[in-house]
Amino acid sequence: MTRTTTKTKTCILLLEDNPGDVRLIREHLAETMEDELELECVHRLAAGIDRATAGDLDLILLDLSLPDSSGLETFGKVQTAAPQVPIIVLTGLNDEAVATEAVRLGAQDYLVKGEGGPTLLGRSIRYAIERKRLEDRLRQSQKMEAIGQLAGGIAHDFNNLLTGINGFSDMLLSDVDETDPSYHALQQIQYAGERAAALTRQLLAFSRKQVLAPKVLNLNIRVSEMEKLLQRLIGEDINLATHLDPGLGLVKVDPGQVEQVIMNLAVNARDAMQDGGTLTIETHNIDLDGLFNDSFDKAIPEGRYVMLAVTDTGSGMNAETKARIFEPFFTTKPQGKGTGLGLATCYGVMKQSGGHISVYSEPGHGTSFKAYFPRVNDEAQEVAEDEIPDHKLNGSETILLVEDEAVVRDLTAAVLKARGYTVLQAKDGMEALKVSKNHRRRIHLLLTDTVMPGMNGRELAEQLLAKRPDTKVLYMSGYTDKAIVQHGILDPDIAFLQKPFKARALAAKVREVLGKPGK
């Protein structure tokens, strides 16, 4: 759990044993930065190291000559104790050479005592703190990128396994009567597989590697369709209120990811209202002038947006929690009660969709998340529900299936054969081209993984279509592939199936790509 104290000022540690210099520094800072900082003073190195290792410092002012240490040895020990905290060295006129060496070794700056007065001291402190914040942001950005790369890689491999687990459990369930003793066990396998699939979707969304299929839609419709589900999700002791702008503009987003953002924000709000309360969802058209800042102090670009606000009357957050709220795996919940991926997923979804998300919260006064989606002028595209009768998903065409993971290949082939298709199989691109060359009849569909050793799916499709221009192509993957996806956005002319997929979803997508349903 995070601490409940709220840090409002810059915290500076002063290591100085001369009372006159301490008083002078206090006076200088009072003239320039009194309302901005909190100054702590110690006069021995040992006490300074104890305080530095306790953390929560923004800057250290260090006199190199202390009763229990002197010279560069003093600087080295303090730097070791607090390697991420900038240090400004305080020195006398005859110590400038030593101070210069300290800067070479990593000190932020040095000031000669008695020179420059409050203006120079204040300027040096401000500079050291701008630079520290920039370095902190860079480290945060690098950490997020590294975790994103790891998460995306894990999700890719895991999705292949889940495709087999979920697919075969679906097939077994369809063949087992509900009275069979194994039926309940198969249901549990299916449920666990679906939860795992949801987790990998979160990982991909956070790392911005989930393939998006954007559609132009009205957020009011999505919120209205989710109201019953959201009320069940948050429980009876929380009131759900919606205030939807009747003149709301349209947005171009992936419908599934919009639902993911709303669900995650609702769950976060529910957990903040342990004793009940009100969850309010609002939509508005917003025109921003570019001066508005989000939670990471970055200006949201000016433009026309549709804003989705999710506000709760819960416990609220302190400044330290707000600063980390979108970090992956960061959670204030007890161990085992949360993954710390929900809000990180929202952040990743909004960034990948070209939008932004901000948070406003105070302890004891609830929290409001605001998601900003770019507004578009296109016409709305209906999001059709899958209402195709099961027998309409059958077919008799020939499909060339290319997949390097044996379990996925076996499952996919079994599903398609059961639907009446003729299935040719290959484990990679080179084998697929050989199969195509040896097959004298028509191949109606190339169903290929996108990421394979030796030749990716797009390269295979290009070579195959050069010989068989009438063959249609359906890509599948648990990961984005630059060959078919630009910045995570799927080209509207490309057919794509995201892993892990269920048997019926596979059959429906194949039928969609091939054309009219079978008889």
Short mmCIF file of C-alpha atoms in Angstrom, two decimals:
data_model
loop_
_atom_site.label_atom_id
_atom_site.label_comp_id
_atom_site.label_asym_id
_atom_site.label_seq_id
_atom_site.Cartn_x
_atom_site.Cartn_y
_atom_site.Cartn_z
CA MET A 1 0.00 0.00 0.00
CA THR A 2 1.17 3.53 -0.64
CA ARG A 3 1.68 6.05 2.12
CA THR A 4 -1.21 8.38 2.77
CA THR A 5 0.90 11.51 3.18
CA THR A 6 0.73 14.02 0.34
CA LYS A 7 3.98 15.53 -0.82
CA THR A 8 3.41 19.15 -1.82
CA LYS A 9 6.92 20.72 -1.59
CA THR A 10 10.38 20.03 -2.90
CA CYS A 11 12.41 18.30 -0.19
CA ILE A 12 16.06 19.42 0.15
CA LEU A 13 18.64 17.96 2.53
CA LEU A 14 21.43 20.32 3.64
CA LEU A 15 24.64 18.78 5.02
CA GLU A 16 26.43 21.72 6.66
CA ASP A 17 28.14 21.99 10.07
CA ASN A 18 28.64 25.77 10.13
CA PRO A 19 25.61 27.40 11.87
CA GLY A 20 26.28 30.71 10.14
CA ASP A 21 26.23 29.11 6.70
CA VAL A 22 23.07 27.19 7.57
CA ARG A 23 21.35 30.41 8.64
CA LEU A 24 22.54 32.22 5.51
CA ILE A 25 21.29 29.45 3.20
CA ARG A 26 17.92 29.45 4.97
CA GLU A 27 17.64 33.20 4.51
CA HIS A 28 18.61 32.99 0.84
CA LEU A 29 16.05 30.28 0.16
CA ALA A 30 13.36 32.12 2.11
CA GLU A 31 13.81 35.07 -0.23
CA THR A 32 13.41 33.07 -3.42
CA MET A 33 11.73 29.70 -2.81
CA GLU A 34 10.13 29.71 0.65
CA ASP A 35 6.76 28.41 -0.52
CA GLU A 36 8.22 25.81 -2.84
CA LEU A 37 10.52 23.73 -0.65
CA GLU A 38 11.12 22.03 2.64
CA LEU A 39 14.69 22.24 4.00
CA GLU A 40 16.13 19.62 6.36
CA CYS A 41 19.56 20.20 7.95
CA VAL A 42 22.12 17.82 9.45
CA HIS A 43 25.71 18.61 10.42
CA ARG A 44 27.39 15.19 10.25
CA LEU A 45 27.88 12.81 7.32
CA ALA A 46 26.54 9.77 9.19
CA ALA A 47 23.22 11.49 9.88
CA GLY A 48 23.07 12.73 6.28
CA ILE A 49 23.56 9.23 4.89
CA ASP A 50 20.81 7.88 7.18
CA ARG A 51 18.42 10.54 5.89
CA ALA A 52 19.46 10.10 2.26
CA THR A 53 18.88 6.34 2.29
CA ALA A 54 15.38 6.89 3.71
CA GLY A 55 14.38 8.32 0.32
CA ASP A 56 11.85 11.02 -0.66
CA LEU A 57 14.55 13.65 -1.35
CA ASP A 58 14.59 15.91 -4.40
CA LEU A 59 18.01 17.53 -3.88
CA ILE A 60 21.07 17.46 -1.58
CA LEU A 61 23.17 20.54 -0.74
CA LEU A 62 26.54 19.20 0.44
CA ASP A 63 29.43 20.86 2.20
CA LEU A 64 32.46 18.68 1.49
CA SER A 65 34.09 19.49 4.87
CA LEU A 66 32.14 17.89 7.73
CA PRO A 67 33.27 16.84 11.24
CA ASP A 68 33.28 13.14 10.32
CA SER A 69 34.37 13.35 6.67
CA SER A 70 35.98 15.70 4.16
CA GLY A 71 36.80 16.17 0.50
CA LEU A 72 35.75 13.91 -2.36
CA GLU A 73 35.28 11.03 0.08
CA THR A 74 32.29 12.93 1.48
CA PHE A 75 30.78 13.34 -1.95
CA GLY A 76 31.38 9.70 -2.87
CA LYS A 77 29.60 8.37 0.23
CA VAL A 78 26.58 10.62 -0.22
CA GLN A 79 26.35 9.78 -3.91
CA THR A 80 26.44 6.07 -3.09
CA ALA A 81 23.71 6.47 -0.49
CA ALA A 82 21.36 8.36 -2.85
CA PRO A 83 22.43 7.67 -6.45
CA GLN A 84 19.24 9.10 -8.01
CA VAL A 85 19.25 12.38 -6.06
CA PRO A 86 21.06 15.38 -7.60
CA ILE A 87 23.82 16.90 -5.43
CA ILE A 88 24.97 20.52 -5.39
CA VAL A 89 28.35 20.89 -3.73
CA LEU A 90 28.99 23.87 -1.40
CA THR A 91 32.61 24.92 -1.25
CA GLY A 92 34.96 27.65 -0.05
CA LEU A 93 37.10 29.82 -2.31
CA ASN A 94 40.14 27.55 -1.85
CA ASP A 95 38.25 24.34 -2.68
CA GLU A 96 37.09 25.06 -6.23
CA ALA A 97 39.40 22.45 -7.74
CA VAL A 98 37.93 19.76 -5.49
CA ALA A 99 34.40 20.95 -6.25
CA THR A 100 35.10 20.85 -9.98
CA GLU A 101 36.30 17.26 -9.64
CA ALA A 102 33.08 16.41 -7.77
CA VAL A 103 31.09 17.74 -10.72
CA ARG A 104 33.15 15.55 -13.05
CA LEU A 105 32.27 12.58 -10.84
CA GLY A 106 28.56 13.30 -11.02
CA ALA A 107 27.65 16.33 -8.89
CA GLN A 108 24.93 18.47 -10.45
CA ASP A 109 26.73 21.77 -9.77
CA TYR A 110 28.85 23.59 -7.20
CA LEU A 111 28.46 26.94 -5.46
CA VAL A 112 31.20 28.96 -3.78
CA LYS A 113 30.07 30.12 -0.35
CA GLY A 114 29.58 33.85 -0.11
CA GLU A 115 29.25 34.35 -3.87
CA GLY A 116 26.12 34.82 -5.93
CA GLY A 117 23.64 35.36 -3.12
CA PRO A 118 20.04 34.09 -3.13
CA THR A 119 19.47 34.52 -6.86
CA LEU A 120 22.30 32.19 -7.88
CA LEU A 121 21.39 29.64 -5.19
CA GLY A 122 17.75 29.62 -6.22
CA ARG A 123 18.61 29.33 -9.91
CA SER A 124 20.99 26.42 -9.28
CA ILE A 125 18.39 24.59 -7.17
CA ARG A 126 15.65 25.09 -9.74
CA TYR A 127 17.92 23.87 -12.51
CA ALA A 128 18.89 20.76 -10.55
CA ILE A 129 15.21 19.96 -9.82
CA GLU A 130 14.05 20.55 -13.67
CA ARG A 131 16.84 18.21 -14.70
CA LYS A 132 15.95 15.59 -12.04
CA ARG A 133 12.34 15.56 -13.15
CA LEU A 134 13.35 15.15 -16.78
CA GLU A 135 15.63 12.27 -15.87
CA ASP A 136 12.84 10.68 -13.81
CA ARG A 137 10.49 10.94 -16.78
CA LEU A 138 13.08 9.42 -19.08
CA ARG A 139 13.61 6.50 -16.70
CA GLN A 140 9.85 6.07 -16.39
CA SER A 141 9.46 6.09 -20.16
CA GLN A 142 12.26 3.56 -20.58
CA LYS A 143 10.76 1.35 -17.87
CA MET A 144 7.33 1.45 -19.51
CA GLU A 145 8.84 0.62 -22.90
CA ALA A 146 10.87 -2.29 -21.49
CA ILE A 147 7.88 -3.74 -19.68
CA GLY A 148 5.81 -3.26 -22.81
CA GLN A 149 8.28 -5.21 -24.91
CA LEU A 150 8.34 -8.00 -22.33
CA ALA A 151 4.56 -8.04 -22.00
CA GLY A 152 4.06 -8.15 -25.75
CA GLY A 153 6.48 -11.04 -26.16
CA ILE A 154 4.88 -13.04 -23.37
CA ALA A 155 1.41 -12.39 -24.75
CA HIS A 156 2.45 -13.58 -28.21
CA ASP A 157 3.68 -16.96 -26.99
CA PHE A 158 0.91 -17.33 -24.44
CA ASN A 159 -1.79 -16.63 -27.02
CA ASN A 160 -0.64 -19.57 -29.09
CA LEU A 161 -1.00 -21.85 -26.08
CA LEU A 162 -4.38 -20.38 -25.17
CA THR A 163 -5.66 -20.87 -28.69
CA GLY A 164 -5.12 -24.60 -28.24
CA ILE A 165 -6.44 -24.75 -24.68
CA ASN A 166 -9.59 -22.73 -25.36
CA GLY A 167 -10.24 -24.22 -28.77
CA PHE A 168 -9.99 -27.86 -27.77
CA SER A 169 -12.03 -27.28 -24.59
CA ASP A 170 -14.76 -25.72 -26.78
CA MET A 171 -14.76 -28.74 -29.06
CA LEU A 172 -14.93 -31.18 -26.16
CA LEU A 173 -17.75 -29.25 -24.48
CA SER A 174 -19.81 -29.37 -27.66
CA ASP A 175 -19.48 -33.19 -27.71
CA VAL A 176 -20.13 -33.83 -23.99
CA ASP A 177 -23.59 -33.98 -22.42
CA GLU A 178 -24.22 -31.72 -19.42
CA THR A 179 -24.90 -34.79 -17.28
CA ASP A 180 -21.45 -36.21 -18.00
CA PRO A 181 -19.13 -36.04 -14.92
CA SER A 182 -16.41 -34.39 -17.02
CA TYR A 183 -18.66 -31.54 -18.20
CA HIS A 184 -18.08 -29.36 -15.13
CA ALA A 185 -14.30 -29.90 -15.31
CA LEU A 186 -14.29 -28.85 -18.96
CA GLN A 187 -16.28 -25.74 -18.07
CA GLN A 188 -13.65 -24.81 -15.48
CA ILE A 189 -10.88 -25.26 -18.04
CA GLN A 190 -12.80 -23.02 -20.44
CA TYR A 191 -13.39 -20.38 -17.75
CA ALA A 192 -9.70 -20.34 -16.76
CA GLY A 193 -8.67 -20.09 -20.39
CA GLU A 194 -10.99 -17.14 -20.98
CA ARG A 195 -9.59 -15.32 -17.94
CA ALA A 196 -6.06 -15.95 -19.19
CA ALA A 197 -7.02 -14.66 -22.63
CA ALA A 198 -8.41 -11.48 -21.05
CA LEU A 199 -5.11 -11.00 -19.20
CA THR A 200 -3.08 -11.31 -22.39
CA ARG A 201 -5.36 -8.76 -24.06
CA GLN A 202 -4.56 -6.39 -21.21
CA LEU A 203 -0.83 -6.99 -21.65
CA LEU A 204 -1.06 -6.30 -25.37
CA ALA A 205 -3.19 -3.21 -24.83
CA PHE A 206 -0.76 -1.82 -22.26
CA SER A 207 2.24 -2.47 -24.51
CA ARG A 208 0.29 -0.95 -27.44
CA LYS A 209 0.77 -4.09 -29.49
CA GLN A 210 -2.86 -5.16 -29.74
CA VAL A 211 -4.20 -5.08 -33.27
CA LEU A 212 -6.97 -2.48 -33.58
CA ALA A 213 -9.89 -2.67 -35.98
CA PRO A 214 -11.33 0.87 -35.62
CA LYS A 215 -14.93 1.71 -36.46
CA VAL A 216 -16.74 5.03 -36.44
CA LEU A 217 -19.24 4.94 -33.58
CA ASN A 218 -21.16 6.91 -30.97
CA LEU A 219 -19.88 6.41 -27.42
CA ASN A 220 -23.38 7.02 -26.06
CA ILE A 221 -24.56 3.80 -27.72
CA ARG A 222 -21.69 1.80 -26.27
CA VAL A 223 -22.30 3.16 -22.75
CA SER A 224 -26.04 2.51 -22.98
CA GLU A 225 -25.49 -1.06 -24.16
CA MET A 226 -23.16 -1.68 -21.20
CA GLU A 227 -25.34 -0.21 -18.43
CA LYS A 228 -26.86 -3.50 -17.23
CA LEU A 229 -23.47 -5.22 -17.29
CA LEU A 230 -21.84 -2.34 -15.42
CA GLN A 231 -24.52 -2.32 -12.72
CA ARG A 232 -23.98 -6.04 -12.10
CA LEU A 233 -20.23 -5.45 -12.07
CA ILE A 234 -20.23 -2.66 -9.46
CA GLY A 235 -22.88 -4.21 -7.20
CA GLU A 236 -26.18 -3.12 -5.70
CA ASP A 237 -24.67 -0.79 -3.09
CA ILE A 238 -23.26 1.53 -5.78
CA ASN A 239 -25.59 3.74 -7.79
CA LEU A 240 -24.84 4.03 -11.51
CA ALA A 241 -25.72 7.38 -13.07
CA THR A 242 -25.22 8.29 -16.74
CA HIS A 243 -25.31 11.76 -18.27
CA LEU A 244 -24.89 11.40 -22.03
CA ASP A 245 -24.63 14.41 -24.33
CA PRO A 246 -27.44 14.02 -26.92
CA GLY A 247 -25.42 15.94 -29.49
CA LEU A 248 -22.28 13.85 -28.99
CA GLY A 249 -19.86 13.66 -31.90
CA LEU A 250 -18.49 10.45 -33.38
CA VAL A 251 -15.13 8.77 -32.73
CA LYS A 252 -13.11 6.22 -34.67
CA VAL A 253 -11.96 3.54 -32.24
CA ASP A 254 -11.86 -0.20 -31.72
CA PRO A 255 -15.24 -1.09 -30.11
CA GLY A 256 -13.74 -3.84 -27.97
CA GLN A 257 -11.09 -1.53 -26.58
CA VAL A 258 -13.63 1.17 -25.74
CA GLU A 259 -15.53 -1.40 -23.69
CA GLN A 260 -12.25 -2.45 -22.07
CA VAL A 261 -11.55 1.14 -20.97
CA ILE A 262 -15.05 1.62 -19.54
CA MET A 263 -14.97 -1.73 -17.72
CA ASN A 264 -11.54 -1.13 -16.19
CA LEU A 265 -12.46 2.37 -15.00
CA ALA A 266 -15.70 1.04 -13.52
CA VAL A 267 -13.87 -1.72 -11.64
CA ASN A 268 -11.34 0.78 -10.32
CA ALA A 269 -14.19 3.02 -9.13
CA ARG A 270 -16.01 0.11 -7.48
CA ASP A 271 -12.92 -0.86 -5.51
CA ALA A 272 -12.58 2.73 -4.26
CA MET A 273 -16.14 2.69 -2.87
CA GLN A 274 -16.05 -0.10 -0.31
CA ASP A 275 -18.99 1.41 1.59
CA GLY A 276 -21.08 2.21 -1.47
CA GLY A 277 -21.48 5.43 -3.38
CA THR A 278 -22.21 6.74 -6.87
CA LEU A 279 -20.47 5.97 -10.15
CA THR A 280 -21.17 8.60 -12.80
CA ILE A 281 -20.44 8.19 -16.49
CA GLU A 282 -20.65 11.32 -18.62
CA THR A 283 -20.00 12.17 -22.26
CA HIS A 284 -19.38 15.62 -23.73
CA ASN A 285 -17.97 17.28 -26.81
CA ILE A 286 -14.79 19.13 -25.77
CA ASP A 287 -12.65 21.60 -27.69
CA LEU A 288 -9.16 21.88 -26.16
CA ASP A 289 -6.77 24.73 -26.80
CA GLY A 290 -3.58 22.73 -26.14
CA LEU A 291 -2.97 24.21 -22.68
CA PHE A 292 -4.65 21.38 -20.81
CA ASN A 293 -2.25 19.00 -19.05
CA ASP A 294 -2.73 15.30 -18.41
CA SER A 295 -1.47 13.27 -15.45
CA PHE A 296 2.10 13.19 -16.76
CA ASP A 297 2.33 16.97 -17.22
CA LYS A 298 2.22 16.71 -20.99
CA ALA A 299 -0.02 19.09 -22.90
CA ILE A 300 -2.91 17.42 -24.68
CA PRO A 301 -2.79 18.62 -28.31
CA GLU A 302 -5.42 21.16 -29.23
CA GLY A 303 -8.35 19.82 -31.16
CA ARG A 304 -11.91 18.54 -31.10
CA TYR A 305 -12.51 15.64 -28.74
CA VAL A 306 -15.27 13.48 -27.34
CA MET A 307 -14.74 13.17 -23.59
CA LEU A 308 -15.80 10.14 -21.58
CA ALA A 309 -15.67 10.86 -17.83
CA VAL A 310 -15.93 8.16 -15.14
CA THR A 311 -16.28 9.65 -11.66
CA ASP A 312 -16.68 7.98 -8.26
CA THR A 313 -17.40 9.18 -4.74
CA GLY A 314 -14.80 6.89 -3.21
CA SER A 315 -11.69 7.25 -1.08
CA GLY A 316 -9.68 9.27 -3.60
CA MET A 317 -5.91 9.24 -4.09
CA ASN A 318 -2.97 11.18 -2.74
CA ALA A 319 -0.39 12.84 -4.98
CA GLU A 320 2.08 9.94 -4.79
CA THR A 321 -0.53 7.42 -5.90
CA LYS A 322 -1.75 9.65 -8.73
CA ALA A 323 1.81 9.96 -10.01
CA ARG A 324 2.04 6.17 -10.45
CA ILE A 325 -1.56 5.24 -11.17
CA PHE A 326 -0.99 4.31 -14.83
CA GLU A 327 2.17 2.29 -14.15
CA PRO A 328 1.87 -1.42 -15.01
CA PHE A 329 1.67 -3.74 -12.00
CA PHE A 330 1.29 -0.80 -9.59
CA THR A 331 -1.63 -1.36 -7.22
CA THR A 332 -2.76 -0.18 -3.80
CA LYS A 333 -4.84 -3.32 -3.31
CA PRO A 334 -3.75 -6.16 -0.99
CA GLN A 335 -1.66 -8.94 -2.47
CA GLY A 336 -3.76 -11.24 -4.60
CA LYS A 337 -6.57 -8.70 -5.04
CA GLY A 338 -5.38 -6.98 -8.19
CA THR A 339 -2.89 -7.27 -11.06
CA GLY A 340 -2.15 -3.57 -11.40
CA LEU A 341 -2.88 -3.77 -15.13
CA GLY A 342 -6.35 -2.22 -15.35
CA LEU A 343 -5.43 1.46 -15.48
CA ALA A 344 -2.19 0.76 -17.34
CA THR A 345 -4.35 -0.93 -19.96
CA CYS A 346 -6.60 2.15 -20.19
CA TYR A 347 -3.53 4.33 -20.69
CA GLY A 348 -2.17 2.05 -23.41
CA VAL A 349 -5.53 1.85 -25.20
CA MET A 350 -5.97 5.62 -25.23
CA LYS A 351 -2.45 6.25 -26.53
CA GLN A 352 -2.75 3.59 -29.23
CA SER A 353 -6.12 5.05 -30.26
CA GLY A 354 -4.65 8.54 -30.60
CA GLY A 355 -6.42 9.76 -27.46
CA HIS A 356 -5.47 10.84 -23.96
CA ILE A 357 -6.50 10.10 -20.40
CA SER A 358 -6.24 12.28 -17.31
CA VAL A 359 -7.11 11.86 -13.63
CA TYR A 360 -8.20 14.26 -10.91
CA SER A 361 -8.46 13.04 -7.33
CA GLU A 362 -8.12 14.16 -3.73
CA PRO A 363 -8.07 11.96 -0.61
CA GLY A 364 -11.61 11.59 0.70
CA HIS A 365 -13.19 13.37 -2.26
CA GLY A 366 -13.39 10.70 -4.96
CA THR A 367 -11.72 10.36 -8.34
CA SER A 368 -12.55 11.41 -11.89
CA PHE A 369 -10.92 9.84 -14.95
CA LYS A 370 -11.42 11.62 -18.26
CA ALA A 371 -10.71 9.90 -21.57
CA TYR A 372 -10.37 12.13 -24.64
CA PHE A 373 -11.07 10.57 -28.04
CA PRO A 374 -10.42 12.58 -31.24
CA ARG A 375 -13.72 13.59 -32.86
CA VAL A 376 -14.33 12.61 -36.50
CA ASN A 377 -16.80 13.70 -39.18
CA ASP A 378 -17.37 10.28 -40.77
CA GLU A 379 -20.68 8.43 -40.72
CA ALA A 380 -21.25 5.87 -37.98
CA GLN A 381 -20.59 2.23 -38.83
CA GLU A 382 -22.92 -0.31 -37.34
CA VAL A 383 -21.22 -2.88 -35.14
CA ALA A 384 -23.08 -6.02 -36.20
CA GLU A 385 -23.62 -8.70 -33.61
CA ASP A 386 -22.78 -12.27 -34.56
CA GLU A 387 -26.27 -13.65 -35.23
CA ILE A 388 -25.38 -16.03 -38.08
CA PRO A 389 -27.03 -19.44 -37.63
CA ASP A 390 -24.49 -22.14 -36.92
CA HIS A 391 -25.14 -24.10 -40.13
CA LYS A 392 -24.39 -20.96 -42.16
CA LEU A 393 -20.76 -21.16 -41.01
CA ASN A 394 -20.09 -24.41 -42.90
CA GLY A 395 -18.33 -24.58 -46.25
CA SER A 396 -16.76 -26.82 -48.87
CA GLU A 397 -13.85 -24.69 -50.10
CA THR A 398 -10.15 -25.56 -49.94
CA ILE A 399 -8.04 -23.75 -47.34
CA LEU A 400 -4.24 -23.65 -47.11
CA LEU A 401 -3.45 -23.41 -43.40
CA VAL A 402 0.04 -22.16 -42.46
CA GLU A 403 0.99 -22.12 -38.77
CA ASP A 404 4.32 -22.93 -37.09
CA GLU A 405 2.77 -23.83 -33.71
CA ALA A 406 1.63 -27.46 -33.97
CA VAL A 407 -1.14 -27.18 -31.34
CA VAL A 408 -2.70 -24.19 -33.12
CA ARG A 409 -2.34 -25.84 -36.50
CA ASP A 410 -3.97 -29.07 -35.30
CA LEU A 411 -6.84 -27.23 -33.63
CA THR A 412 -7.53 -24.95 -36.60
CA ALA A 413 -7.46 -27.84 -39.05
CA ALA A 414 -9.83 -29.88 -36.89
CA VAL A 415 -12.34 -27.02 -36.60
CA LEU A 416 -12.33 -26.33 -40.34
CA LYS A 417 -12.58 -29.98 -41.36
CA ALA A 418 -15.55 -30.40 -39.04
CA ARG A 419 -17.20 -27.52 -40.93
CA GLY A 420 -16.76 -29.32 -44.26
CA TYR A 421 -13.65 -27.58 -45.62
CA THR A 422 -10.73 -29.29 -47.31
CA VAL A 423 -7.61 -28.28 -45.36
CA LEU A 424 -4.04 -28.30 -46.69
CA GLN A 425 -1.45 -27.81 -43.95
CA ALA A 426 2.08 -26.34 -43.76
CA LYS A 427 4.32 -25.40 -40.84
CA ASP A 428 6.02 -22.43 -42.53
CA GLY A 429 6.11 -20.29 -45.66
CA MET A 430 8.48 -22.43 -47.71
CA GLU A 431 6.47 -25.58 -47.07
CA ALA A 432 3.27 -23.70 -47.93
CA LEU A 433 4.65 -22.71 -51.34
CA LYS A 434 5.56 -26.35 -52.02
CA VAL A 435 2.07 -27.50 -51.00
CA SER A 436 0.57 -24.88 -53.30
CA LYS A 437 2.78 -25.94 -56.20
CA ASN A 438 1.83 -29.60 -55.81
CA HIS A 439 -1.91 -28.89 -55.43
CA ARG A 440 -3.50 -28.83 -58.88
CA ARG A 441 -6.93 -27.55 -57.88
CA ARG A 442 -8.06 -24.18 -56.65
CA ILE A 443 -7.05 -22.89 -53.21
CA HIS A 444 -9.83 -20.59 -52.07
CA LEU A 445 -8.24 -19.21 -48.91
CA LEU A 446 -4.77 -18.79 -47.44
CA LEU A 447 -5.11 -18.82 -43.64
CA THR A 448 -1.69 -17.89 -42.27
CA ASP A 449 0.04 -16.84 -39.09
CA THR A 450 1.77 -13.48 -39.46
CA VAL A 451 4.95 -14.13 -37.45
CA MET A 452 6.82 -17.24 -38.56
CA PRO A 453 10.48 -18.19 -38.91
CA GLY A 454 12.06 -17.57 -42.30
CA MET A 455 9.13 -15.91 -44.06
CA ASN A 456 6.35 -13.85 -42.50
CA GLY A 457 2.71 -14.13 -43.47
CA ARG A 458 2.67 -11.06 -45.70
CA GLU A 459 5.68 -12.24 -47.70
CA LEU A 460 4.07 -15.66 -48.12
CA ALA A 461 0.81 -14.10 -49.29
CA GLU A 462 2.59 -11.94 -51.88
CA GLN A 463 4.43 -14.93 -53.38
CA LEU A 464 1.34 -17.15 -53.33
CA LEU A 465 -0.94 -14.53 -54.89
CA ALA A 466 1.55 -14.01 -57.71
CA LYS A 467 0.72 -17.60 -58.77
CA ARG A 468 -2.87 -17.74 -57.47
CA PRO A 469 -4.38 -14.22 -57.73
CA ASP A 470 -7.92 -15.46 -56.93
CA THR A 471 -6.92 -16.82 -53.50
CA LYS A 472 -8.21 -14.79 -50.55
CA VAL A 473 -6.06 -14.20 -47.46
CA LEU A 474 -6.86 -14.27 -43.76
CA TYR A 475 -4.07 -13.45 -41.30
CA MET A 476 -4.02 -14.63 -37.69
CA SER A 477 -1.69 -13.75 -34.85
CA GLY A 478 -1.33 -13.25 -31.12
CA TYR A 479 0.93 -10.29 -31.80
CA THR A 480 1.12 -7.34 -34.12
CA ASP A 481 3.27 -7.66 -37.20
CA LYS A 482 4.67 -4.60 -38.96
CA ALA A 483 4.15 -6.34 -42.27
CA ILE A 484 0.35 -6.01 -41.98
CA VAL A 485 -0.13 -3.44 -39.21
CA GLN A 486 0.97 0.19 -39.08
CA HIS A 487 1.29 1.59 -35.54
CA GLY A 488 -1.02 -1.13 -34.27
CA ILE A 489 -3.83 -0.14 -36.65
CA LEU A 490 -5.12 -2.77 -39.03
CA ASP A 491 -5.46 -1.78 -42.68
CA PRO A 492 -9.22 -1.94 -43.44
CA ASP A 493 -8.53 -4.04 -46.55
CA ILE A 494 -6.77 -6.77 -44.55
CA ALA A 495 -8.66 -9.63 -42.91
CA PHE A 496 -7.26 -10.48 -39.48
CA LEU A 497 -8.12 -12.90 -36.66
CA GLN A 498 -6.67 -12.19 -33.22
CA LYS A 499 -5.40 -15.13 -31.14
CA PRO A 500 -6.62 -16.70 -28.99
CA PHE A 501 -9.84 -17.37 -30.88
CA LYS A 502 -12.76 -19.68 -30.27
CA ALA A 503 -13.86 -22.31 -32.76
CA ARG A 504 -17.02 -20.44 -33.77
CA ALA A 505 -15.14 -17.17 -34.15
CA LEU A 506 -12.71 -18.88 -36.50
CA ALA A 507 -15.52 -20.39 -38.56
CA ALA A 508 -17.35 -17.05 -38.73
CA LYS A 509 -14.27 -15.13 -39.85
CA VAL A 510 -13.38 -17.70 -42.50
CA ARG A 511 -16.94 -17.56 -43.83
CA GLU A 512 -16.86 -13.76 -43.84
CA VAL A 513 -13.66 -13.66 -45.89
CA LEU A 514 -14.78 -16.33 -48.35
CA GLY A 515 -18.08 -14.60 -48.98
CA LYS A 516 -21.68 -15.72 -48.74
CA PRO A 517 -22.47 -18.37 -46.10
CA GLY A 518 -22.62 -22.01 -47.00
CA LYS A 519 -25.95 -23.75 -47.56
#
